[in-house]
């Protein structure tokens, strides 16, 4: 979880498994007009809690998205690696946005950045983007979630590790009312790595 891929090739010093992706200042952003919503997760610099309104939900397993930080940069992160014998055959963990009112402005476009570690090396370990028009914050299993990977650029196991990928502009102008977008992590315990999400913006 496609539009044109923008990869900024950088030399990244990876000293340990805790190394993170390129910092905010190392990547390019699309030209912005008016910012309607934004989240850079820099609260993770001081707290492991996600920002207010964001929901971490484990559909299968118990591994949750959380706030993380490295080298002065905050982000949302999930590491799917697990050696637990009780872990499910597949991990499905969701990072769900706050409610977005699409009737307030017009021409909304969503953009964000995602990256993964070098330990993401199997096609069973991916990240996907979904949008729901009827999620209430508590009805995950009955809400309608539509995968929108075809309109966003996302990293995959073949993408260069530790380098942020710009999503490109995801058109939200067709939606009315309240929506939520969500990042779904899919992985298999013991053979899955880390994905990060950062610099989420909706502009118009």
Short mmCIF file of C-alpha atoms in Angstrom, two decimals:
data_model
loop_
_atom_site.label_atom_id
_atom_site.label_comp_id
_atom_site.label_asym_id
_atom_site.label_seq_id
_atom_site.Cartn_x
_atom_site.Cartn_y
_atom_site.Cartn_z
CA UNK A 1 0.00 0.00 0.00
CA UNK A 2 0.39 4.06 -7.75
CA UNK A 3 1.51 7.27 -8.80
CA UNK A 4 4.99 8.43 -9.84
CA UNK A 5 7.68 7.32 -7.39
CA UNK A 6 10.10 9.88 -5.96
CA UNK A 7 13.05 8.33 -4.18
CA UNK A 8 15.77 10.61 -2.86
CA UNK A 9 18.95 8.54 -2.92
CA UNK A 10 21.01 9.37 0.14
CA UNK A 11 23.91 7.80 1.98
CA UNK A 12 22.49 6.76 5.33
CA UNK A 13 24.71 5.57 8.13
CA UNK A 14 23.05 2.54 9.64
CA UNK A 15 24.72 1.72 12.92
CA UNK A 16 22.16 -0.60 14.43
CA UNK A 17 18.64 -1.97 14.16
CA UNK A 18 17.43 1.26 15.78
CA UNK A 19 18.52 3.40 12.85
CA UNK A 20 15.77 5.39 11.26
CA UNK A 21 14.94 6.84 7.86
CA UNK A 22 16.21 10.08 6.37
CA UNK A 23 15.27 13.20 8.32
CA UNK A 24 12.55 15.65 7.29
CA UNK A 25 15.06 18.13 5.87
CA UNK A 26 16.52 15.50 3.54
CA UNK A 27 13.39 14.97 1.46
CA UNK A 28 11.40 16.98 -1.06
CA UNK A 29 7.77 17.94 -0.58
CA UNK A 30 5.18 18.88 -3.18
CA UNK A 31 4.41 22.58 -3.45
CA UNK A 32 1.76 23.36 -0.87
CA UNK A 33 -1.04 25.91 -1.14
CA UNK A 34 -3.21 25.98 1.98
CA UNK A 35 -2.69 23.39 4.70
CA UNK A 36 -5.95 21.99 6.07
CA UNK A 37 -4.49 19.18 8.22
CA UNK A 38 -0.95 18.16 9.12
CA UNK A 39 0.87 15.83 11.46
CA UNK A 40 4.64 15.35 11.71
CA UNK A 41 4.52 13.11 14.81
CA UNK A 42 7.24 15.14 16.50
CA UNK A 43 5.50 14.50 19.79
CA UNK A 44 7.36 11.20 19.58
CA UNK A 45 10.51 13.10 20.51
CA UNK A 46 9.27 13.26 24.09
CA UNK A 47 6.50 10.67 24.34
CA UNK A 48 5.75 7.22 22.87
CA UNK A 49 2.07 8.16 22.61
CA UNK A 50 0.47 8.89 19.25
CA UNK A 51 -1.01 12.37 18.74
CA UNK A 52 -4.55 13.02 19.91
CA UNK A 53 -7.15 11.58 17.55
CA UNK A 54 -4.93 8.92 15.98
CA UNK A 55 -5.98 5.32 16.63
CA UNK A 56 -3.69 2.28 16.72
CA UNK A 57 -5.68 -0.91 16.17
CA UNK A 58 -4.42 -4.48 15.92
CA UNK A 59 -6.78 -6.41 13.68
CA UNK A 60 -4.74 -9.58 14.21
CA UNK A 61 -1.99 -9.98 16.79
CA UNK A 62 -1.16 -7.43 19.48
CA UNK A 63 1.54 -5.32 17.78
CA UNK A 64 0.49 -1.66 17.60
CA UNK A 65 1.68 1.48 15.87
CA UNK A 66 3.33 3.94 18.23
CA UNK A 67 5.21 7.24 18.20
CA UNK A 68 8.94 6.99 17.67
CA UNK A 69 11.95 9.26 17.26
CA UNK A 70 15.51 9.11 16.01
CA UNK A 71 18.07 11.80 15.33
CA UNK A 72 15.69 14.62 16.22
CA UNK A 73 12.87 13.39 13.97
CA UNK A 74 9.53 12.08 15.19
CA UNK A 75 7.34 9.62 13.28
CA UNK A 76 4.75 6.86 13.64
CA UNK A 77 6.35 3.43 13.61
CA UNK A 78 5.57 -0.27 13.70
CA UNK A 79 8.11 -3.08 13.96
CA UNK A 80 6.46 -6.37 13.07
CA UNK A 81 9.32 -8.62 14.11
CA UNK A 82 8.25 -11.19 16.71
CA UNK A 83 9.49 -14.54 17.86
CA UNK A 84 6.49 -15.22 20.07
CA UNK A 85 5.08 -18.70 19.58
CA UNK A 86 1.61 -17.30 20.25
CA UNK A 87 1.81 -14.70 17.48
CA UNK A 88 -0.71 -15.09 14.63
CA UNK A 89 0.37 -16.31 11.20
CA UNK A 90 -0.09 -12.77 9.89
CA UNK A 91 0.03 -9.37 11.55
CA UNK A 92 -2.53 -6.76 10.49
CA UNK A 93 -2.08 -3.54 12.39
CA UNK A 94 -3.75 -0.22 11.54
CA UNK A 95 -2.86 3.43 12.12
CA UNK A 96 -6.09 5.39 11.69
CA UNK A 97 -6.24 9.16 11.26
CA UNK A 98 -8.46 11.57 13.16
CA UNK A 99 -11.79 12.45 11.54
CA UNK A 100 -11.41 14.66 8.47
CA UNK A 101 -14.36 16.88 7.47
CA UNK A 102 -14.23 17.05 3.68
CA UNK A 103 -17.07 19.59 3.49
CA UNK A 104 -15.03 22.40 5.05
CA UNK A 105 -12.77 23.12 2.05
CA UNK A 106 -12.57 22.07 -1.60
CA UNK A 107 -9.93 20.31 -3.68
CA UNK A 108 -8.30 18.45 -0.80
CA UNK A 109 -5.18 16.41 -1.49
CA UNK A 110 -3.52 14.04 0.95
CA UNK A 111 0.25 13.49 1.01
CA UNK A 112 2.66 11.77 3.39
CA UNK A 113 6.01 10.02 3.55
CA UNK A 114 6.75 6.39 4.38
CA UNK A 115 9.88 4.30 4.64
CA UNK A 116 11.07 0.93 5.87
CA UNK A 117 14.13 -0.72 7.37
CA UNK A 118 16.50 -3.11 5.62
CA UNK A 119 14.73 -5.95 7.42
CA UNK A 120 11.71 -5.57 5.15
CA UNK A 121 12.78 -8.12 2.56
CA UNK A 122 9.74 -10.24 1.81
CA UNK A 123 6.60 -9.58 -0.24
CA UNK A 124 4.52 -10.63 2.77
CA UNK A 125 5.64 -7.47 4.60
CA UNK A 126 3.95 -4.37 3.14
CA UNK A 127 2.09 -1.19 4.03
CA UNK A 128 -1.24 -0.20 2.46
CA UNK A 129 -3.43 2.92 2.47
CA UNK A 130 -7.19 2.80 3.11
CA UNK A 131 -10.03 5.32 3.37
CA UNK A 132 -13.34 4.91 5.19
CA UNK A 133 -16.41 7.10 4.90
CA UNK A 134 -18.35 5.47 7.74
CA UNK A 135 -15.81 4.75 10.47
CA UNK A 136 -16.99 6.28 13.76
CA UNK A 137 -13.94 5.62 15.88
CA UNK A 138 -15.37 2.43 17.38
CA UNK A 139 -16.88 0.37 14.54
CA UNK A 140 -13.76 -0.91 12.80
CA UNK A 141 -15.13 -4.34 11.88
CA UNK A 142 -18.33 -2.98 10.33
CA UNK A 143 -16.88 0.11 8.67
CA UNK A 144 -16.17 0.06 4.94
CA UNK A 145 -12.42 0.39 4.25
CA UNK A 146 -11.37 0.95 0.63
CA UNK A 147 -7.74 0.37 -0.36
CA UNK A 148 -6.32 3.29 -2.33
CA UNK A 149 -2.81 2.04 -3.12
CA UNK A 150 -3.36 2.72 -6.80
CA UNK A 151 -3.31 6.46 -6.11
CA UNK A 152 -0.36 6.59 -3.69
CA UNK A 153 3.32 5.75 -3.92
CA UNK A 154 4.30 3.45 -1.05
CA UNK A 155 7.52 1.62 -0.22
CA UNK A 156 7.70 -2.12 -0.75
CA UNK A 157 10.33 -4.80 -0.06
CA UNK A 158 12.22 -3.74 -3.19
CA UNK A 159 12.40 -0.05 -2.22
CA UNK A 160 15.71 1.29 -0.89
CA UNK A 161 15.79 0.94 2.89
CA UNK A 162 15.90 3.93 5.26
CA UNK A 163 14.86 6.44 2.58
CA UNK A 164 11.51 8.21 2.74
CA UNK A 165 9.17 7.77 -0.21
CA UNK A 166 6.89 10.68 -1.12
CA UNK A 167 3.33 9.48 -1.59
CA UNK A 168 2.40 11.99 -4.24
CA UNK A 169 -0.98 13.74 -4.10
CA UNK A 170 -4.00 11.59 -3.24
CA UNK A 171 -7.20 13.29 -4.39
CA UNK A 172 -9.81 13.54 -1.63
CA UNK A 173 -12.08 16.01 -3.43
CA UNK A 174 -14.60 13.32 -4.42
CA UNK A 175 -15.47 12.62 -0.79
CA UNK A 176 -18.20 14.32 1.22
CA UNK A 177 -18.80 14.32 4.94
CA UNK A 178 -16.37 12.84 7.42
CA UNK A 179 -13.64 10.40 6.39
CA UNK A 180 -10.70 8.62 8.01
CA UNK A 181 -7.60 7.41 6.20
CA UNK A 182 -5.50 4.58 7.57
CA UNK A 183 -2.15 2.89 7.11
CA UNK A 184 -2.30 -0.89 7.34
CA UNK A 185 0.84 -2.84 8.20
CA UNK A 186 0.88 -6.43 6.98
CA UNK A 187 3.61 -8.80 8.06
CA UNK A 188 4.55 -12.26 9.24
CA UNK A 189 6.15 -12.61 12.69
CA UNK A 190 9.89 -13.32 12.72
CA UNK A 191 10.39 -12.24 9.09
CA UNK A 192 8.98 -8.70 9.12
CA UNK A 193 10.66 -5.36 9.66
CA UNK A 194 9.83 -1.77 10.46
CA UNK A 195 7.69 0.76 8.60
CA UNK A 196 7.49 4.47 9.45
CA UNK A 197 4.96 7.17 8.52
CA UNK A 198 5.74 10.89 8.71
CA UNK A 199 4.78 14.35 7.48
CA UNK A 200 1.10 13.72 6.81
CA UNK A 201 -0.65 16.69 5.18
CA UNK A 202 -3.93 17.57 3.57
CA UNK A 203 -3.77 20.67 1.40
CA UNK A 204 -6.30 22.47 -0.79
#
